[in-house]
Each structure stands twice: as structure tokens, then as C-alpha cells.
PDB file of C-alpha atoms in Angstrom:
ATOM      1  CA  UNK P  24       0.000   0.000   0.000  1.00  0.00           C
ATOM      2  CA  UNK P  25       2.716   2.217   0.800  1.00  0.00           C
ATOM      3  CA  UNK P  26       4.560   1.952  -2.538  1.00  0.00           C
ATOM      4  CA  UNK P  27       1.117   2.606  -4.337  1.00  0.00           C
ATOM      5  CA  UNK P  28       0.515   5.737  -2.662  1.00  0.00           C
ATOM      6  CA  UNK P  29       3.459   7.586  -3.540  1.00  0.00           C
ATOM      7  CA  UNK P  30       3.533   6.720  -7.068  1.00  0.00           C
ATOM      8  CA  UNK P  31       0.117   8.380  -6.314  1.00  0.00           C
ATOM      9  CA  UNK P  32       1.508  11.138  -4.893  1.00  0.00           C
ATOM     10  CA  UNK P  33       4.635  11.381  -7.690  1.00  0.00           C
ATOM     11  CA  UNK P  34       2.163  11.389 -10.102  1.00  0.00           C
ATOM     12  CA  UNK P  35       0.493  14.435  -8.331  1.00  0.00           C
ATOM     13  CA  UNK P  36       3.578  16.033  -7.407  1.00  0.00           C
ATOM     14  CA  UNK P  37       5.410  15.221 -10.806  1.00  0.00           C
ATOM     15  CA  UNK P  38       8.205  14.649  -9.071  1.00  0.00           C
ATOM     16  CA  UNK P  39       9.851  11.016  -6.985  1.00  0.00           C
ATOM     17  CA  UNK P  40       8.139  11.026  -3.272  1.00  0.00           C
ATOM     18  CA  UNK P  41       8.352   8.150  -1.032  1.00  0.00           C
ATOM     19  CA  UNK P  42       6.273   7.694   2.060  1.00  0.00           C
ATOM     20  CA  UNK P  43       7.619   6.609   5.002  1.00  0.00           C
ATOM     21  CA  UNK P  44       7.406   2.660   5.137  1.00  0.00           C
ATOM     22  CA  UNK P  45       7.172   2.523   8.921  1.00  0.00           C
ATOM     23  CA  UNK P  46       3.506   3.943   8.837  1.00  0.00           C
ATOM     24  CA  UNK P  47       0.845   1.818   9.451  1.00  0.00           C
ATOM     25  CA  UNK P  48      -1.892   0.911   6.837  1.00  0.00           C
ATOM     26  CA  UNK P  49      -4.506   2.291   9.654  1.00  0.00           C
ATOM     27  CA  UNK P  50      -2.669   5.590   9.781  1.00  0.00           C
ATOM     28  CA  UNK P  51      -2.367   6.298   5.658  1.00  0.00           C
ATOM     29  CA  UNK P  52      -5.985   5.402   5.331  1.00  0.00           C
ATOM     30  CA  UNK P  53      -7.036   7.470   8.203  1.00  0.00           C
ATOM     31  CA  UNK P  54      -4.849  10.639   5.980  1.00  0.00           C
ATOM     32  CA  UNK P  55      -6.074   9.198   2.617  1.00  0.00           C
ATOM     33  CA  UNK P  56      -9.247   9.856   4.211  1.00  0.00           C
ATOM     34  CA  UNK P  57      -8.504  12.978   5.035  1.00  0.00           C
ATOM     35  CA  UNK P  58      -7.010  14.204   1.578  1.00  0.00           C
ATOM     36  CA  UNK P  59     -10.107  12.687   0.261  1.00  0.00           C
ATOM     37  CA  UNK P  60     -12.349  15.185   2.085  1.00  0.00           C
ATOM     38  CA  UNK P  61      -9.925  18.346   0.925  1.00  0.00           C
ATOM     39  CA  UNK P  62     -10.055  17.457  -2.754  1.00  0.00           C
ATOM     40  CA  UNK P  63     -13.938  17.563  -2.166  1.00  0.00           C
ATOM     41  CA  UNK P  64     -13.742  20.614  -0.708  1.00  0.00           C
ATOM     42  CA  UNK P  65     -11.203  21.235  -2.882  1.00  0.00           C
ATOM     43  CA  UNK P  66     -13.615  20.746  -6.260  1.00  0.00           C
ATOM     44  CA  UNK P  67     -16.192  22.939  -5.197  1.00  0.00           C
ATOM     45  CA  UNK P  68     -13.727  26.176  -3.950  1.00  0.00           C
ATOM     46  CA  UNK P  69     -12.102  26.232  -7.118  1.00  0.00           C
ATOM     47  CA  UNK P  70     -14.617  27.291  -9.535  1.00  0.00           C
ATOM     48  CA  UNK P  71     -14.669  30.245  -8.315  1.00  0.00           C
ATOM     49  CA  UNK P  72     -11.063  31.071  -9.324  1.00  0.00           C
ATOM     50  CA  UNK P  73     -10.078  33.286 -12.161  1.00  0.00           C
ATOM     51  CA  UNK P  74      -8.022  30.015 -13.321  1.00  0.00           C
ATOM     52  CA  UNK P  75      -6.793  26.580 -11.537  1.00  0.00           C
ATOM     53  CA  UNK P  76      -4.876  22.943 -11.956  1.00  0.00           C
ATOM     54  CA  UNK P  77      -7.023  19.696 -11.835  1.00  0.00           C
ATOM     55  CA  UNK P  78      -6.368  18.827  -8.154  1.00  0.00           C
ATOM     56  CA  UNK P  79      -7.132  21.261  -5.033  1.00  0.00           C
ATOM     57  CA  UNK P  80      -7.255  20.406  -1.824  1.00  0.00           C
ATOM     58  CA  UNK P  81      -8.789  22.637   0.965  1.00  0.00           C
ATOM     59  CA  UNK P  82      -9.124  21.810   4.721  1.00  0.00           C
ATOM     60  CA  UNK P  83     -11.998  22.383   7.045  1.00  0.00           C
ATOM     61  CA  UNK P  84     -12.639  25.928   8.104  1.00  0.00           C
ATOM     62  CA  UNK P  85     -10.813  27.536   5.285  1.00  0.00           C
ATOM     63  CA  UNK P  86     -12.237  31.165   4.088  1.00  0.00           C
ATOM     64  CA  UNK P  87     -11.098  32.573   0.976  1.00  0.00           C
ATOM     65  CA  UNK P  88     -12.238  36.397  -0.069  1.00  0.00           C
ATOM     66  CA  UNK P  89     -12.254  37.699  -3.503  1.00  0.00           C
ATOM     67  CA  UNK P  90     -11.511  34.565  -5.371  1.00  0.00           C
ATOM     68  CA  UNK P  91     -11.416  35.948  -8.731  1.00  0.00           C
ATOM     69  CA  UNK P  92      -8.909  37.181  -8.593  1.00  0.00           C
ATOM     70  CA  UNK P  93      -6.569  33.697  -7.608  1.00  0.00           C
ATOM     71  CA  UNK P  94      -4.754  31.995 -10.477  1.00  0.00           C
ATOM     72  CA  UNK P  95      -3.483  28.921  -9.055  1.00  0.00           C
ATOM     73  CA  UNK P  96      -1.143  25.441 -10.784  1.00  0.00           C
ATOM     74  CA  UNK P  97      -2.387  21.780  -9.801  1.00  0.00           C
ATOM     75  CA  UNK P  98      -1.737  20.158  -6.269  1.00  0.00           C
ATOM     76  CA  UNK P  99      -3.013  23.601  -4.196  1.00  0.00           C
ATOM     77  CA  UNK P 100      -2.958  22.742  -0.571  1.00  0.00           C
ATOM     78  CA  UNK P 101      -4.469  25.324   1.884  1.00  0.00           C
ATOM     79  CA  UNK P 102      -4.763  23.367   5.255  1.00  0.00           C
ATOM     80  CA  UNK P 103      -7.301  23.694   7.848  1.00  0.00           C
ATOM     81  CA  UNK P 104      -8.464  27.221   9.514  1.00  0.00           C
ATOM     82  CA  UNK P 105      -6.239  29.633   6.463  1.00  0.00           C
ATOM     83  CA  UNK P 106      -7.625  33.311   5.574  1.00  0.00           C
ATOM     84  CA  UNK P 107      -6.858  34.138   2.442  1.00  0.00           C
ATOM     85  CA  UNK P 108      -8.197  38.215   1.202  1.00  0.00           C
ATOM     86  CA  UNK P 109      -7.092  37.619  -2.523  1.00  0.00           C
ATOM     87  CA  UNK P 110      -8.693  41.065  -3.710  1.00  0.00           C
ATOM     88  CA  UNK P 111      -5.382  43.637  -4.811  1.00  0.00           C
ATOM     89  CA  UNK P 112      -4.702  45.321  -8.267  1.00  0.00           C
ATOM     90  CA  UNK P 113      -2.856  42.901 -10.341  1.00  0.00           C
ATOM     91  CA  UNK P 114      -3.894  39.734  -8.687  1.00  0.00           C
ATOM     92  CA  UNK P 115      -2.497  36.539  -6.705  1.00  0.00           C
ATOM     93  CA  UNK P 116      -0.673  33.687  -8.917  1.00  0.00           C
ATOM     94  CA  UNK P 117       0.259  30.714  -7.552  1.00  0.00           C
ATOM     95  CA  UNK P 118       2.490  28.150  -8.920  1.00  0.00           C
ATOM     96  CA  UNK P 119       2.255  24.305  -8.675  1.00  0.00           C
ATOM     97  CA  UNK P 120       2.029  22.179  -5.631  1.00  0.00           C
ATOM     98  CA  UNK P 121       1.882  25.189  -3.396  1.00  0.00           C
ATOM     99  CA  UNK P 122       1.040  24.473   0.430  1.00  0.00           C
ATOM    100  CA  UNK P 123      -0.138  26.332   2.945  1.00  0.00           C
ATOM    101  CA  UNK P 124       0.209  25.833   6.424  1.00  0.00           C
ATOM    102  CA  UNK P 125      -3.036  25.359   9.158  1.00  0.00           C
ATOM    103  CA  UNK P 126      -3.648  28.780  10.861  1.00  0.00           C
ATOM    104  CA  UNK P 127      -1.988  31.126   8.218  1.00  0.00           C
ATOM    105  CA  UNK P 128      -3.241  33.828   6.788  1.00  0.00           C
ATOM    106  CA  UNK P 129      -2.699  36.031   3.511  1.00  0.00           C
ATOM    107  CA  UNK P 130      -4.191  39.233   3.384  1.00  0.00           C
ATOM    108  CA  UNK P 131      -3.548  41.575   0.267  1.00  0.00           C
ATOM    109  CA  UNK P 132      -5.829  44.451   1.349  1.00  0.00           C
ATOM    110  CA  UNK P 133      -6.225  45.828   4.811  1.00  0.00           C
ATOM    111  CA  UNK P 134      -8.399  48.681   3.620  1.00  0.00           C
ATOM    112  CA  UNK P 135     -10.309  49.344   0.283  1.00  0.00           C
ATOM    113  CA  UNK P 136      -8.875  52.954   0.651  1.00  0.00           C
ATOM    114  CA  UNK P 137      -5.688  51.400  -1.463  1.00  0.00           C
ATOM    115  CA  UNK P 138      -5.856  48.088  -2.412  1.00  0.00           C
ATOM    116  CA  UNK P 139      -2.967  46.027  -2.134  1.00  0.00           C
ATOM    117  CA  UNK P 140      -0.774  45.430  -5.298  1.00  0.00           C
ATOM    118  CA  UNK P 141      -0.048  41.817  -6.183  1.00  0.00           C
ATOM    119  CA  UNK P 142       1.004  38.379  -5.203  1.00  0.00           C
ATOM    120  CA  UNK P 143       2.907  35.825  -7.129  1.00  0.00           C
ATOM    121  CA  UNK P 144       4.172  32.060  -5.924  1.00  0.00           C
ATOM    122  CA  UNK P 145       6.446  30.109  -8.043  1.00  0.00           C
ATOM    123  CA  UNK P 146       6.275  26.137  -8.071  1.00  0.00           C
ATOM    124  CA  UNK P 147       6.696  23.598  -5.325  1.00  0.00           C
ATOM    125  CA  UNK P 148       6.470  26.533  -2.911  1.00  0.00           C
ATOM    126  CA  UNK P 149       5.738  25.514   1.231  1.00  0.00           C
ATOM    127  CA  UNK P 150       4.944  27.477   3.702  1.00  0.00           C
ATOM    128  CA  UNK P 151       4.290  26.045   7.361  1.00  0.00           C
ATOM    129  CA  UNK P 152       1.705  27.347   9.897  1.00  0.00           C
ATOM    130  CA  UNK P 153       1.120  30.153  11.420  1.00  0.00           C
ATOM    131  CA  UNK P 154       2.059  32.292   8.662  1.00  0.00           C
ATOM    132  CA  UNK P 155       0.820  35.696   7.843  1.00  0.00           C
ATOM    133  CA  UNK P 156       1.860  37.190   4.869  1.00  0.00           C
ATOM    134  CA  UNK P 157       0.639  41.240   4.395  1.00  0.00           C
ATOM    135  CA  UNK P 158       0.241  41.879   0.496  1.00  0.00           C
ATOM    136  CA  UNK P 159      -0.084  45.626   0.204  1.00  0.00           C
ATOM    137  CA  UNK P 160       3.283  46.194  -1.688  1.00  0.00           C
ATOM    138  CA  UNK P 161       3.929  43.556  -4.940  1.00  0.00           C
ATOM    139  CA  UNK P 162       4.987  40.122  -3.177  1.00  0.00           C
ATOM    140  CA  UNK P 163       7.092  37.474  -5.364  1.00  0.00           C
ATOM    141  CA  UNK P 164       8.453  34.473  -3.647  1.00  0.00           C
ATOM    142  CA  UNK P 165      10.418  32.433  -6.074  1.00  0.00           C
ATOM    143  CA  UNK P 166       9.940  28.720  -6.673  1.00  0.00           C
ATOM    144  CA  UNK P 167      11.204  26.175  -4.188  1.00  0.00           C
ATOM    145  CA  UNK P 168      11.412  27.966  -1.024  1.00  0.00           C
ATOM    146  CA  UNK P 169      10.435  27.004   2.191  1.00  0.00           C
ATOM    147  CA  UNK P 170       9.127  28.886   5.332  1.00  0.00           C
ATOM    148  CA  UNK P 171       9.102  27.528   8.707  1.00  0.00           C
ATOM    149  CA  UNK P 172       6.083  28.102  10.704  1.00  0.00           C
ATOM    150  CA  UNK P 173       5.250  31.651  12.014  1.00  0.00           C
ATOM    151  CA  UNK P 174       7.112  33.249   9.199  1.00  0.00           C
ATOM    152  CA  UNK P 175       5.594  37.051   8.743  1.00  0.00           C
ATOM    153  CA  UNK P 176       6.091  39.852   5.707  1.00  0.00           C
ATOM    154  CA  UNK P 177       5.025  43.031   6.048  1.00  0.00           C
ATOM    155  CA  UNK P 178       5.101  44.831   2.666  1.00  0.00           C
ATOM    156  CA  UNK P 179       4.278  47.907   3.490  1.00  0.00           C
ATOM    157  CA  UNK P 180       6.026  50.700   5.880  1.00  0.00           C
ATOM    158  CA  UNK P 181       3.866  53.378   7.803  1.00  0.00           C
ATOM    159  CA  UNK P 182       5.347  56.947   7.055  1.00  0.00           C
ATOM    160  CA  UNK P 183       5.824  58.659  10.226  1.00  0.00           C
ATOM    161  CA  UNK P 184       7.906  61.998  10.103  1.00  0.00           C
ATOM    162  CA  UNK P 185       4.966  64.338  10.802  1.00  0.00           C
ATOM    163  CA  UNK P 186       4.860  64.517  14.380  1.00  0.00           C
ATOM    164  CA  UNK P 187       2.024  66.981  14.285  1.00  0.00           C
ATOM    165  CA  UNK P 188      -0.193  64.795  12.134  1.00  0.00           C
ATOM    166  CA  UNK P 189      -1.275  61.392  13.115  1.00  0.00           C
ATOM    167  CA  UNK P 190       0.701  58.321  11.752  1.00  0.00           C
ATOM    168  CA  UNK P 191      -2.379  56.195  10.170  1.00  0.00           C
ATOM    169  CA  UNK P 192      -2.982  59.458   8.238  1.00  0.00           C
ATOM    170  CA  UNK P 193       0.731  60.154   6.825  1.00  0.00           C
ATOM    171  CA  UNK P 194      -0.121  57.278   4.454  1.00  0.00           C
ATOM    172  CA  UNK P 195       2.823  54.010   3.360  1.00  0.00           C
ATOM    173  CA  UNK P 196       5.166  53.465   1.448  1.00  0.00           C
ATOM    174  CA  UNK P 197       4.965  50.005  -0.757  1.00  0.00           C
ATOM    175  CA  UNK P 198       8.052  49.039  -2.045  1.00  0.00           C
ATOM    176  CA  UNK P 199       7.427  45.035  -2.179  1.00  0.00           C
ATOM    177  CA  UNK P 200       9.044  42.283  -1.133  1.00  0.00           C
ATOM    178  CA  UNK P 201      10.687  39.760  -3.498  1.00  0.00           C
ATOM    179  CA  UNK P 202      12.088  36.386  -2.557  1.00  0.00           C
ATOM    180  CA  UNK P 203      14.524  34.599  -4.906  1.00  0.00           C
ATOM    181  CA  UNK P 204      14.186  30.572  -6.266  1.00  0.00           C
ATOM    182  CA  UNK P 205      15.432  27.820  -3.592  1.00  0.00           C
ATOM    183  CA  UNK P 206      15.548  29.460  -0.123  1.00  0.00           C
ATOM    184  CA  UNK P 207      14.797  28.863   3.286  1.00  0.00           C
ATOM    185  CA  UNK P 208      12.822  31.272   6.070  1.00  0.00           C
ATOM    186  CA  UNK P 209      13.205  30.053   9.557  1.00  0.00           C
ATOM    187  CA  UNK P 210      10.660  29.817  11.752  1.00  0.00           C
ATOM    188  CA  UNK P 211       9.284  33.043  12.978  1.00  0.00           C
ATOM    189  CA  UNK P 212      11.557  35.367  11.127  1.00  0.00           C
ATOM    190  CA  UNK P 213      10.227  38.491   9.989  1.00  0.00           C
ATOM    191  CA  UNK P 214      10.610  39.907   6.266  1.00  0.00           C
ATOM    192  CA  UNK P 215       9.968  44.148   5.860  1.00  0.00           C
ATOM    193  CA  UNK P 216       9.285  46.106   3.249  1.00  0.00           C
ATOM    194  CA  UNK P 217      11.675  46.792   1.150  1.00  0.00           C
ATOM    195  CA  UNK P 218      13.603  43.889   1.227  1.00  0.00           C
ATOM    196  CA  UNK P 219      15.105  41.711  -1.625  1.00  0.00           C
ATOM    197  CA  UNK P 220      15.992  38.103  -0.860  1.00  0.00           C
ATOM    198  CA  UNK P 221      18.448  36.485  -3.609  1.00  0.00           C
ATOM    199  CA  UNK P 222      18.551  32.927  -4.488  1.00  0.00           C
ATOM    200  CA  UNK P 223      19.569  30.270  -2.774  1.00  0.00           C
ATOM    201  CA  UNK P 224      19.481  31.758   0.862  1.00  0.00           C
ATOM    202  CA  UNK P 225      18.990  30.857   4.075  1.00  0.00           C
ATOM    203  CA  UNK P 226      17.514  33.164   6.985  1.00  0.00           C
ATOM    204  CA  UNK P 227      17.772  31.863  10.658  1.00  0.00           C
ATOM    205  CA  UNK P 228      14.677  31.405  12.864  1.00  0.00           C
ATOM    206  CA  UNK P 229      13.791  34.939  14.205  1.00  0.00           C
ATOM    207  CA  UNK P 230      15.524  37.075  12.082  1.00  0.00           C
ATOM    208  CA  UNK P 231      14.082  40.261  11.463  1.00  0.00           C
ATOM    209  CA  UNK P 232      15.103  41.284   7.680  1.00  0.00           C
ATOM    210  CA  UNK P 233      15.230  44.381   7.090  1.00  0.00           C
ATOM    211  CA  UNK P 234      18.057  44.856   4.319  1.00  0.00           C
ATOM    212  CA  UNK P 235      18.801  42.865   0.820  1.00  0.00           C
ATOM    213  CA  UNK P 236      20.663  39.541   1.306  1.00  0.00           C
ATOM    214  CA  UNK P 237      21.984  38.846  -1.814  1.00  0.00           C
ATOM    215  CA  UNK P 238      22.620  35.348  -3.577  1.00  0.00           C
ATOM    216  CA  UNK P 239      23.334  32.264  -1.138  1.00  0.00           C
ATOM    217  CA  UNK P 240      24.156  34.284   2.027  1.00  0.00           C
ATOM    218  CA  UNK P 241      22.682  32.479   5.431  1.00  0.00           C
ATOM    219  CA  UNK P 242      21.622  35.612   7.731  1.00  0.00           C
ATOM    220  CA  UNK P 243      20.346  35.790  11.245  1.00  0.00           C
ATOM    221  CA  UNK P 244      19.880  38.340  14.016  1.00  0.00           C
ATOM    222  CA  UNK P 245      17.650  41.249  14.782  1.00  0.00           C
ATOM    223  CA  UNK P 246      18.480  43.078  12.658  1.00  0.00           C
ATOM    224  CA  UNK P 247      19.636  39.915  10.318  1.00  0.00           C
ATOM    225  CA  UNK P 248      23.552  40.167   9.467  1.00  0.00           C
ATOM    226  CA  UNK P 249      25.332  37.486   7.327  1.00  0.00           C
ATOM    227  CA  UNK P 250      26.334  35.135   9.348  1.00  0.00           C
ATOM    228  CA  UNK P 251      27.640  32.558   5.974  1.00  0.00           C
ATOM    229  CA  UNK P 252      27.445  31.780   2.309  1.00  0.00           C
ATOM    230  CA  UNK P 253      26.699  28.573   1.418  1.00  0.00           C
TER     231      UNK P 253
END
């Protein structure tokens, strides 16, 4: 059973997977179940997206806003209890055998004052739980990259230099946020606006980024410093 499940999940995933031959047959039917009930749920969420793959799979007590405007690759996983606020200006595009995480949230408009601008997700993107990813600047995440639960980007920076006028009324500035092909975001680290991850890099668990990292640098601290190249 377990070799005939992942060439299920190859198939699905285009790619080799092997499960883990120490499960029990109880425990993969118990998550075959499971997967069973998100593709249902899964069938029925996605015709109300601008465009999607052949396979979706959605978890209980998921809420998705402003579908319309999502443009999403086969093998979409959004796990149990996400947010997702999809409505911005250009739209949210999302690669191949994206995940996300239980719990996390994406919100690209906080306010229909200014909507927010854009997000795109290459392929074979994950991103664990707990997440929250603010889409008010453009937000690209290249394909391959992993985030470790309670990862948080904030793509947008309050302007504050009037001291006689309130902050929420000096407006933002939106410069974006752009992550490069193949990385890895620790576990609660934070991401600001502004900031331009390069390929192939690593960022530690609670980092707060608040500067470019450029190609292959591993980076940790508040604020995050290089700390290696790989």
C-alpha cells in the first residue's frame, strides 16, 4: 500500500516522493481519508477562481475572499483554519504544488482605501503554519522555497515623520518584497518592506530582515547580518 501511494503522490507532485514505510496501513488510510475530504472541498472552492490545476485540496474551516482574482497550478494545498483576502490590483498567482500551512493567513488588502498590489508564488512553494503574509506592496516568492512556521512579511512601511499629524494618516510606502528561487525562512523570522531576498538563501529562525541579502548568504539576528554563504 505504501509503494502505491506515492507513485500516487509522484504522479500528483510530478516529481519522486516516497512515504515513510514505517507507517501503518490504519494511519495512511485514516490521511487518505482525510485528503479525500480536501479534494472535495477542494472541487467545489475552485470554480470560483479566475483560473486553476485539476487537483485542489482545501481543509476544514478555510475562508477565501475575492476569489477571482486567484490563479493557481495543480496540487493547491491550503490546510485547515487559512484566511486568504485575494482582492489587490494585479492579482495573486500561484504556482504548482503550493502548500499552505493550518492557521496562516494572507491578506492583500487591509483597507479598500488602497488596495494592495499583487502576489505571485512560483512552483513547489511551502509554507508552514502560522504564517501571515501582508500583500499591500507587490509580493514574489520564487519557486522552491520554504518557510518555517510563524514566518511574517510586512510589505508595506507606515510613514511617520509628521509629528504633528497622526501616523495612520501620513499614508505608506509600498516598495514590495521579493524572494529569490530555492531558499529557506526560519521559523518566525520576519521579512519588511523593502527587502530583496536572492537565491539560494537561508535566513535563521527569528531574524528580522530588514536589508537585501543577496545570492546564497545564510543571515540571522535582529536586525539579520550574514552570518555565511553557502
Amino acid at each position: 500500500m505504501v509503494k502505491l501511494v506515492s507513485k500516487l503522490i509522484s504522479k500528483i507532485k510530478h516529481r519522486e516522493y516516497t512515504v515513510d514505510e514505517s507507517i501503518t496501513s490504519s494511519d495512511l488510510l485514516g490521511i487518505l481519508f482525510t485528503r479525500m475530504a480536501m479534494l472535495i472541498r477542494g472541487f467545489f472552492c475552485r470554480m470560483g477562481f479566475k483560473r486553476s490545476g485539476r487537483m485542489t485540496f482545501i481543509g476544514s474551516k478555510v475562508k477565501i475572499r475575492s476569489k477571482k482574482h486567484i490563479t493557481c497550478g495543480s496540487g493547491l494545498t491550503i490546510e485547515d483554519g487559512c484566511f486568504i483576502n485575494a482582492l489587490c490590483k494585479n492579482g495573486v498567482t500561484i504556482g504548482k504544488n503550493f502548500s499552505l500551512g493550518r492557521s496562516s493567513m494572507i491578506e492583500c488588502t487591509g483597507v479598500i482605501r488602497e488596495l494592495g498590489d499583487s502576489l505571485e508564488i512560483g512552483d513547489d512553494v511551502g509554507i508552514a503554519a502560522n504564517a501571515f503574509i501582508s500583500v499591500r506592496g507587490k509580493v514574489k516568492i520564487g519557486s522552491s522555497t520554504i518557510f518555517g512556521p510563524g514566518v511574517k512579511l510586512f510589505s508595506e512601511n507606515h510613514i511617520f515623520t509628521d509629528r504633528e499629524t497622526p501616523i495612520y494618516l501620513q499614508g505608506a510606502s509600498r516598495q514590495g518584497i521579493e524572494i529569490g528561487e530555492d531558499c529557506w525562512i526560519g521559523a518566525n523570522a520576519v521579512v519588511l518592506d523593502g527587502v530583496k531576498i536572492g537565491k539560494g538563501c537561508v535566513v535563521a529562525a527569528g531574524a528580522v530582515v530588514n536589508k537585501n541579502v543577496p545570492d546564497y548568504a545564510v543571515v540571522g539576528g535582529v536586525p539579520a547580518k550574514i552570518i555565511s554563504t553557502r
